[in-house]
PDB file of C-alpha atoms in Angstrom:
ATOM      1  CA  UNK R  18     131.331  53.171 130.552  1.00  0.00           C
ATOM      2  CA  UNK R  19     133.286  55.472 128.310  1.00  0.00           C
ATOM      3  CA  UNK R  20     136.459  54.378 126.561  1.00  0.00           C
ATOM      4  CA  UNK R  21     139.127  55.579 124.148  1.00  0.00           C
ATOM      5  CA  UNK R  22     141.113  53.525 121.666  1.00  0.00           C
ATOM      6  CA  UNK R  23     144.335  54.567 120.008  1.00  0.00           C
ATOM      7  CA  UNK R  24     144.868  51.657 117.630  1.00  0.00           C
ATOM      8  CA  UNK R  25     148.490  52.427 116.781  1.00  0.00           C
ATOM      9  CA  UNK R  26     151.193  52.219 119.417  1.00  0.00           C
ATOM     10  CA  UNK R  27     153.682  53.789 117.039  1.00  0.00           C
ATOM     11  CA  UNK R  28     153.455  56.091 114.010  1.00  0.00           C
ATOM     12  CA  UNK R  29     156.502  56.865 111.894  1.00  0.00           C
ATOM     13  CA  UNK R  30     156.575  59.615 109.284  1.00  0.00           C
ATOM     14  CA  UNK R  31     159.212  61.508 107.354  1.00  0.00           C
ATOM     15  CA  UNK R  32     159.719  65.187 108.021  1.00  0.00           C
ATOM     16  CA  UNK R  33     157.589  67.302 105.713  1.00  0.00           C
ATOM     17  CA  UNK R  34     155.004  64.565 105.161  1.00  0.00           C
ATOM     18  CA  UNK R  35     151.479  64.740 106.568  1.00  0.00           C
ATOM     19  CA  UNK R  36     150.784  62.854 109.767  1.00  0.00           C
ATOM     20  CA  UNK R  37     147.691  61.271 111.285  1.00  0.00           C
ATOM     21  CA  UNK R  38     147.310  59.846 114.784  1.00  0.00           C
ATOM     22  CA  UNK R  39     144.085  57.916 115.179  1.00  0.00           C
ATOM     23  CA  UNK R  40     141.578  57.963 118.025  1.00  0.00           C
ATOM     24  CA  UNK R  41     138.152  56.388 118.408  1.00  0.00           C
ATOM     25  CA  UNK R  42     135.890  56.707 121.407  1.00  0.00           C
ATOM     26  CA  UNK R  43     132.812  55.296 123.072  1.00  0.00           C
ATOM     27  CA  UNK R  44     130.644  57.455 125.313  1.00  0.00           C
ATOM     28  CA  UNK R  45     127.012  57.839 126.272  1.00  0.00           C
ATOM     29  CA  UNK R  46     125.803  61.221 125.110  1.00  0.00           C
ATOM     30  CA  UNK R  47     127.729  64.072 123.563  1.00  0.00           C
ATOM     31  CA  UNK R  48     131.509  63.773 123.925  1.00  0.00           C
ATOM     32  CA  UNK R  49     134.130  66.282 124.857  1.00  0.00           C
ATOM     33  CA  UNK R  50     137.327  65.215 123.074  1.00  0.00           C
ATOM     34  CA  UNK R  51     140.898  66.254 123.780  1.00  0.00           C
ATOM     35  CA  UNK R  52     144.415  65.725 122.466  1.00  0.00           C
ATOM     36  CA  UNK R  53     147.424  66.091 124.744  1.00  0.00           C
ATOM     37  CA  UNK R  54     151.130  65.676 123.978  1.00  0.00           C
ATOM     38  CA  UNK R  55     153.788  64.391 126.366  1.00  0.00           C
ATOM     39  CA  UNK R  56     157.510  64.996 125.909  1.00  0.00           C
ATOM     40  CA  UNK R  57     160.055  62.885 127.860  1.00  0.00           C
ATOM     41  CA  UNK R  58     160.064  63.595 131.594  1.00  0.00           C
ATOM     42  CA  UNK R  59     157.341  66.194 131.172  1.00  0.00           C
ATOM     43  CA  UNK R  60     153.673  66.346 132.044  1.00  0.00           C
ATOM     44  CA  UNK R  61     150.941  66.349 129.432  1.00  0.00           C
ATOM     45  CA  UNK R  62     150.418  69.514 127.407  1.00  0.00           C
ATOM     46  CA  UNK R  63     147.087  70.475 125.872  1.00  0.00           C
ATOM     47  CA  UNK R  64     146.927  70.568 122.057  1.00  0.00           C
ATOM     48  CA  UNK R  65     143.261  71.009 121.167  1.00  0.00           C
ATOM     49  CA  UNK R  66     139.718  70.019 122.061  1.00  0.00           C
ATOM     50  CA  UNK R  67     136.280  69.539 120.569  1.00  0.00           C
ATOM     51  CA  UNK R  68     133.296  70.633 122.616  1.00  0.00           C
ATOM     52  CA  UNK R  69     130.649  71.563 120.075  1.00  0.00           C
ATOM     53  CA  UNK R  70     130.294  73.327 116.736  1.00  0.00           C
ATOM     54  CA  UNK R  71     132.678  73.034 113.796  1.00  0.00           C
ATOM     55  CA  UNK R  72     133.885  69.465 113.353  1.00  0.00           C
ATOM     56  CA  UNK R  73     137.380  70.632 112.366  1.00  0.00           C
ATOM     57  CA  UNK R  74     139.296  71.904 115.352  1.00  0.00           C
ATOM     58  CA  UNK R  75     142.595  73.765 115.063  1.00  0.00           C
ATOM     59  CA  UNK R  76     145.096  73.725 117.888  1.00  0.00           C
ATOM     60  CA  UNK R  77     148.660  74.460 118.907  1.00  0.00           C
ATOM     61  CA  UNK R  78     151.771  73.946 116.746  1.00  0.00           C
ATOM     62  CA  UNK R  79     149.789  73.556 113.520  1.00  0.00           C
ATOM     63  CA  UNK R  80     147.836  70.502 114.651  1.00  0.00           C
ATOM     64  CA  UNK R  81     144.175  69.961 113.857  1.00  0.00           C
ATOM     65  CA  UNK R  82     141.629  67.231 114.489  1.00  0.00           C
ATOM     66  CA  UNK R  83     138.356  66.265 112.888  1.00  0.00           C
ATOM     67  CA  UNK R  84     135.366  65.126 114.917  1.00  0.00           C
ATOM     68  CA  UNK R  85     133.398  62.432 113.096  1.00  0.00           C
ATOM     69  CA  UNK R  86     130.263  61.506 115.007  1.00  0.00           C
ATOM     70  CA  UNK R  87     129.173  58.652 112.736  1.00  0.00           C
ATOM     71  CA  UNK R  88     132.573  56.966 112.993  1.00  0.00           C
ATOM     72  CA  UNK R  89     133.089  58.009 116.640  1.00  0.00           C
ATOM     73  CA  UNK R  90     136.550  59.226 115.738  1.00  0.00           C
ATOM     74  CA  UNK R  91     138.729  62.217 116.522  1.00  0.00           C
ATOM     75  CA  UNK R  92     141.927  61.796 114.513  1.00  0.00           C
ATOM     76  CA  UNK R  93     144.828  64.202 115.005  1.00  0.00           C
ATOM     77  CA  UNK R  94     146.435  65.580 111.865  1.00  0.00           C
ATOM     78  CA  UNK R  95     149.173  67.905 110.678  1.00  0.00           C
ATOM     79  CA  UNK R  96     149.884  68.779 107.042  1.00  0.00           C
ATOM     80  CA  UNK R  97     153.681  68.825 107.355  1.00  0.00           C
ATOM     81  CA  UNK R  98     155.465  66.997 110.191  1.00  0.00           C
ATOM     82  CA  UNK R  99     158.501  68.356 112.005  1.00  0.00           C
ATOM     83  CA  UNK R 100     161.192  66.365 113.815  1.00  0.00           C
ATOM     84  CA  UNK R 101     160.243  68.324 116.937  1.00  0.00           C
ATOM     85  CA  UNK R 102     156.730  66.818 116.763  1.00  0.00           C
ATOM     86  CA  UNK R 103     158.204  63.504 117.911  1.00  0.00           C
ATOM     87  CA  UNK R 104     156.491  62.736 121.230  1.00  0.00           C
ATOM     88  CA  UNK R 105     153.785  60.655 122.907  1.00  0.00           C
ATOM     89  CA  UNK R 106     150.219  61.687 122.039  1.00  0.00           C
ATOM     90  CA  UNK R 107     147.126  60.987 124.133  1.00  0.00           C
ATOM     91  CA  UNK R 108     143.488  61.220 123.166  1.00  0.00           C
ATOM     92  CA  UNK R 109     140.927  61.712 125.958  1.00  0.00           C
ATOM     93  CA  UNK R 110     137.138  61.805 126.237  1.00  0.00           C
ATOM     94  CA  UNK R 111     134.753  63.083 128.863  1.00  0.00           C
ATOM     95  CA  UNK R 112     131.133  64.187 129.028  1.00  0.00           C
ATOM     96  CA  UNK R 113     128.574  65.465 131.448  1.00  0.00           C
ATOM     97  CA  UNK R 114     127.132  61.996 132.096  1.00  0.00           C
ATOM     98  CA  UNK R 115     130.353  60.155 132.856  1.00  0.00           C
ATOM     99  CA  UNK R 116     132.213  63.083 134.315  1.00  0.00           C
ATOM    100  CA  UNK R 117     135.886  62.268 134.536  1.00  0.00           C
ATOM    101  CA  UNK R 118     138.205  62.123 131.560  1.00  0.00           C
ATOM    102  CA  UNK R 119     139.272  58.757 130.159  1.00  0.00           C
ATOM    103  CA  UNK R 120     142.593  58.635 128.335  1.00  0.00           C
ATOM    104  CA  UNK R 121     143.811  56.316 125.622  1.00  0.00           C
ATOM    105  CA  UNK R 122     147.071  54.433 126.040  1.00  0.00           C
ATOM    106  CA  UNK R 123     148.967  56.801 123.797  1.00  0.00           C
ATOM    107  CA  UNK R 124     150.639  56.762 120.401  1.00  0.00           C
ATOM    108  CA  UNK R 125     154.347  57.408 119.987  1.00  0.00           C
ATOM    109  CA  UNK R 126     154.977  59.630 116.992  1.00  0.00           C
ATOM    110  CA  UNK R 127     158.450  59.566 115.474  1.00  0.00           C
ATOM    111  CA  UNK R 128     159.310  62.028 112.735  1.00  0.00           C
ATOM    112  CA  UNK R 129     162.527  61.213 110.911  1.00  0.00           C
ATOM    113  CA  UNK R 130     164.636  63.812 109.064  1.00  0.00           C
TER     114      UNK R 130
ATOM    115  CA  UNK C  14     151.544  82.346 134.936  1.00  0.00           C
ATOM    116  CA  UNK C  15     153.218  79.631 137.002  1.00  0.00           C
ATOM    117  CA  UNK C  16     152.285  76.097 136.103  1.00  0.00           C
ATOM    118  CA  UNK C  17     151.348  73.129 138.268  1.00  0.00           C
ATOM    119  CA  UNK C  18     154.175  72.281 140.665  1.00  0.00           C
ATOM    120  CA  UNK C  19     154.901  68.795 141.971  1.00  0.00           C
ATOM    121  CA  UNK C  20     157.487  67.365 144.318  1.00  0.00           C
ATOM    122  CA  UNK C  21     159.498  65.276 144.578  1.00  0.00           C
ATOM    123  CA  UNK C  22     160.266  64.539 140.933  1.00  0.00           C
ATOM    124  CA  UNK C  23     161.628  61.079 141.666  1.00  0.00           C
ATOM    125  CA  UNK C  24     161.238  58.673 144.568  1.00  0.00           C
ATOM    126  CA  UNK C  25     162.587  55.196 145.178  1.00  0.00           C
ATOM    127  CA  UNK C  26     161.206  53.193 148.114  1.00  0.00           C
ATOM    128  CA  UNK C  27     160.959  49.584 149.197  1.00  0.00           C
ATOM    129  CA  UNK C  28     157.656  47.749 149.283  1.00  0.00           C
ATOM    130  CA  UNK C  29     155.625  48.226 152.434  1.00  0.00           C
ATOM    131  CA  UNK C  30     157.141  51.674 153.002  1.00  0.00           C
ATOM    132  CA  UNK C  31     155.057  54.832 152.834  1.00  0.00           C
ATOM    133  CA  UNK C  32     155.461  57.787 150.475  1.00  0.00           C
ATOM    134  CA  UNK C  33     153.814  61.163 149.959  1.00  0.00           C
ATOM    135  CA  UNK C  34     153.566  63.423 146.929  1.00  0.00           C
ATOM    136  CA  UNK C  35     152.782  67.117 146.931  1.00  0.00           C
ATOM    137  CA  UNK C  36     151.017  69.259 144.328  1.00  0.00           C
ATOM    138  CA  UNK C  37     150.462  72.999 144.035  1.00  0.00           C
ATOM    139  CA  UNK C  38     147.938  73.823 141.288  1.00  0.00           C
ATOM    140  CA  UNK C  39     147.734  76.930 139.156  1.00  0.00           C
ATOM    141  CA  UNK C  40     146.579  79.852 141.277  1.00  0.00           C
ATOM    142  CA  UNK C  41     142.820  80.230 141.255  1.00  0.00           C
ATOM    143  CA  UNK C  42     142.093  76.787 139.810  1.00  0.00           C
ATOM    144  CA  UNK C  43     139.212  75.204 141.674  1.00  0.00           C
ATOM    145  CA  UNK C  44     139.601  71.631 140.443  1.00  0.00           C
ATOM    146  CA  UNK C  45     142.590  69.400 141.160  1.00  0.00           C
ATOM    147  CA  UNK C  46     143.206  65.910 139.802  1.00  0.00           C
ATOM    148  CA  UNK C  47     145.618  63.115 140.699  1.00  0.00           C
ATOM    149  CA  UNK C  48     146.386  60.576 137.973  1.00  0.00           C
ATOM    150  CA  UNK C  49     148.420  57.373 137.958  1.00  0.00           C
ATOM    151  CA  UNK C  50     150.305  56.683 134.729  1.00  0.00           C
ATOM    152  CA  UNK C  51     151.775  53.203 134.488  1.00  0.00           C
ATOM    153  CA  UNK C  52     154.436  52.709 131.816  1.00  0.00           C
ATOM    154  CA  UNK C  53     152.827  52.092 128.440  1.00  0.00           C
ATOM    155  CA  UNK C  54     149.383  53.220 129.567  1.00  0.00           C
ATOM    156  CA  UNK C  55     147.430  56.430 129.611  1.00  0.00           C
ATOM    157  CA  UNK C  56     146.785  58.393 132.802  1.00  0.00           C
ATOM    158  CA  UNK C  57     144.122  56.924 135.080  1.00  0.00           C
ATOM    159  CA  UNK C  58     142.216  59.246 137.377  1.00  0.00           C
ATOM    160  CA  UNK C  59     142.700  58.443 141.064  1.00  0.00           C
ATOM    161  CA  UNK C  60     140.884  61.349 142.678  1.00  0.00           C
ATOM    162  CA  UNK C  61     139.322  64.668 141.719  1.00  0.00           C
ATOM    163  CA  UNK C  62     138.812  67.594 144.095  1.00  0.00           C
ATOM    164  CA  UNK C  63     136.525  70.586 143.634  1.00  0.00           C
ATOM    165  CA  UNK C  64     137.993  73.168 146.014  1.00  0.00           C
ATOM    166  CA  UNK C  65     138.543  70.992 149.110  1.00  0.00           C
ATOM    167  CA  UNK C  66     135.741  68.511 148.449  1.00  0.00           C
ATOM    168  CA  UNK C  67     136.077  65.142 146.706  1.00  0.00           C
ATOM    169  CA  UNK C  68     134.173  64.896 143.400  1.00  0.00           C
ATOM    170  CA  UNK C  69     135.351  61.439 142.296  1.00  0.00           C
ATOM    171  CA  UNK C  70     137.530  58.882 144.058  1.00  0.00           C
ATOM    172  CA  UNK C  71     136.000  55.767 142.550  1.00  0.00           C
ATOM    173  CA  UNK C  72     139.336  54.447 141.252  1.00  0.00           C
ATOM    174  CA  UNK C  73     141.400  55.272 144.331  1.00  0.00           C
ATOM    175  CA  UNK C  74     142.582  52.119 146.186  1.00  0.00           C
ATOM    176  CA  UNK C  75     141.386  53.383 149.514  1.00  0.00           C
ATOM    177  CA  UNK C  76     142.983  50.607 151.539  1.00  0.00           C
ATOM    178  CA  UNK C  77     146.417  52.092 150.784  1.00  0.00           C
ATOM    179  CA  UNK C  78     145.973  55.438 149.035  1.00  0.00           C
ATOM    180  CA  UNK C  79     144.758  58.648 150.619  1.00  0.00           C
ATOM    181  CA  UNK C  80     144.628  62.238 149.467  1.00  0.00           C
ATOM    182  CA  UNK C  81     143.691  65.583 150.873  1.00  0.00           C
ATOM    183  CA  UNK C  82     143.458  69.117 149.620  1.00  0.00           C
ATOM    184  CA  UNK C  83     144.020  71.535 152.445  1.00  0.00           C
ATOM    185  CA  UNK C  84     142.134  74.828 152.211  1.00  0.00           C
ATOM    186  CA  UNK C  85     141.276  74.080 148.598  1.00  0.00           C
ATOM    187  CA  UNK C  86     144.776  74.830 147.327  1.00  0.00           C
ATOM    188  CA  UNK C  87     147.717  72.406 147.769  1.00  0.00           C
ATOM    189  CA  UNK C  88     147.173  68.679 147.774  1.00  0.00           C
ATOM    190  CA  UNK C  89     149.005  65.631 149.110  1.00  0.00           C
ATOM    191  CA  UNK C  90     148.682  62.063 147.850  1.00  0.00           C
ATOM    192  CA  UNK C  91     149.916  59.304 150.172  1.00  0.00           C
ATOM    193  CA  UNK C  92     150.558  55.613 149.663  1.00  0.00           C
ATOM    194  CA  UNK C  93     150.857  53.392 152.730  1.00  0.00           C
ATOM    195  CA  UNK C  94     152.023  50.665 152.440  1.00  0.00           C
ATOM    196  CA  UNK C  95     153.422  50.692 148.914  1.00  0.00           C
ATOM    197  CA  UNK C  96     153.301  47.663 146.636  1.00  0.00           C
ATOM    198  CA  UNK C  97     155.457  46.812 143.646  1.00  0.00           C
ATOM    199  CA  UNK C  98     152.547  47.533 141.298  1.00  0.00           C
ATOM    200  CA  UNK C  99     152.403  51.141 142.534  1.00  0.00           C
ATOM    201  CA  UNK C 100     155.513  51.907 140.465  1.00  0.00           C
ATOM    202  CA  UNK C 101     154.280  54.609 138.091  1.00  0.00           C
ATOM    203  CA  UNK C 102     154.304  58.319 137.359  1.00  0.00           C
ATOM    204  CA  UNK C 103     151.864  60.271 139.504  1.00  0.00           C
ATOM    205  CA  UNK C 104     150.518  63.299 137.685  1.00  0.00           C
ATOM    206  CA  UNK C 105     148.735  66.234 139.222  1.00  0.00           C
ATOM    207  CA  UNK C 106     146.559  68.489 137.084  1.00  0.00           C
ATOM    208  CA  UNK C 107     144.277  71.446 137.658  1.00  0.00           C
ATOM    209  CA  UNK C 108     141.509  73.259 135.813  1.00  0.00           C
ATOM    210  CA  UNK C 109     139.736  76.547 136.464  1.00  0.00           C
ATOM    211  CA  UNK C 110     136.276  75.160 137.249  1.00  0.00           C
ATOM    212  CA  UNK C 111     134.313  71.943 137.361  1.00  0.00           C
ATOM    213  CA  UNK C 112     133.067  71.759 133.798  1.00  0.00           C
ATOM    214  CA  UNK C 113     134.087  68.535 132.074  1.00  0.00           C
ATOM    215  CA  UNK C 114     134.907  70.357 128.862  1.00  0.00           C
ATOM    216  CA  UNK C 115     137.648  72.350 130.521  1.00  0.00           C
ATOM    217  CA  UNK C 116     141.312  71.953 129.639  1.00  0.00           C
ATOM    218  CA  UNK C 117     143.446  70.318 132.299  1.00  0.00           C
ATOM    219  CA  UNK C 118     146.916  71.677 133.038  1.00  0.00           C
ATOM    220  CA  UNK C 119     149.416  69.047 134.121  1.00  0.00           C
ATOM    221  CA  UNK C 120     152.459  69.162 136.345  1.00  0.00           C
ATOM    222  CA  UNK C 121     155.712  67.366 135.457  1.00  0.00           C
ATOM    223  CA  UNK C 122     154.817  64.313 137.542  1.00  0.00           C
ATOM    224  CA  UNK C 123     156.500  62.286 140.264  1.00  0.00           C
ATOM    225  CA  UNK C 124     158.152  59.062 139.120  1.00  0.00           C
ATOM    226  CA  UNK C 125     157.838  56.387 141.819  1.00  0.00           C
ATOM    227  CA  UNK C 126     159.818  53.163 141.829  1.00  0.00           C
ATOM    228  CA  UNK C 127     158.894  50.545 144.422  1.00  0.00           C
ATOM    229  CA  UNK C 128     161.538  47.846 144.959  1.00  0.00           C
TER     230      UNK C 128
END
């Protein structure tokens, strides 16, 4: 069975500092990896995904993520955090074998001025 | 392009009552998903439709939950009878095709409170 772990429930950073939100996964075969963001009382919004190719994926709002096959990780990063980045972030994995997407339990990112 | 629409946005019911949620996906999207998101957890897939056929309902509690997708467009998720543990946000999402690498587009969700 496939699974996703987001080891940190909460990440706090100062505005202007780099941020990292961690994600590790377990799946049989090649993974498809996604990051979504959820603002209060809103549905999930797509940020970026890794399907194949370049391990560094660039997405919306200046976010990027690096696929690391040996460490089975897909950490979300941004060079300079904004207060408006404060939200709940979900990592998800799927693949052709397992089919449906499995989501992590989310990481709350708080960026302080 | 209009996004995924869901209604109602909020619902409060007593246990053992029934409730129904409605979803209208993005026009032209073949695949529709219903997720349950319990507070503090990630979304859990309840059922996935490809057009009007069920692709995956392995995590749907079929003794109380049912869903249909009429004519491969709108969908309704029903709970009957509701239990306290059904309190959650119910998210609907859609994607253009059936490929598992496709991006899912989510609606705003329906927040259900069962008393």
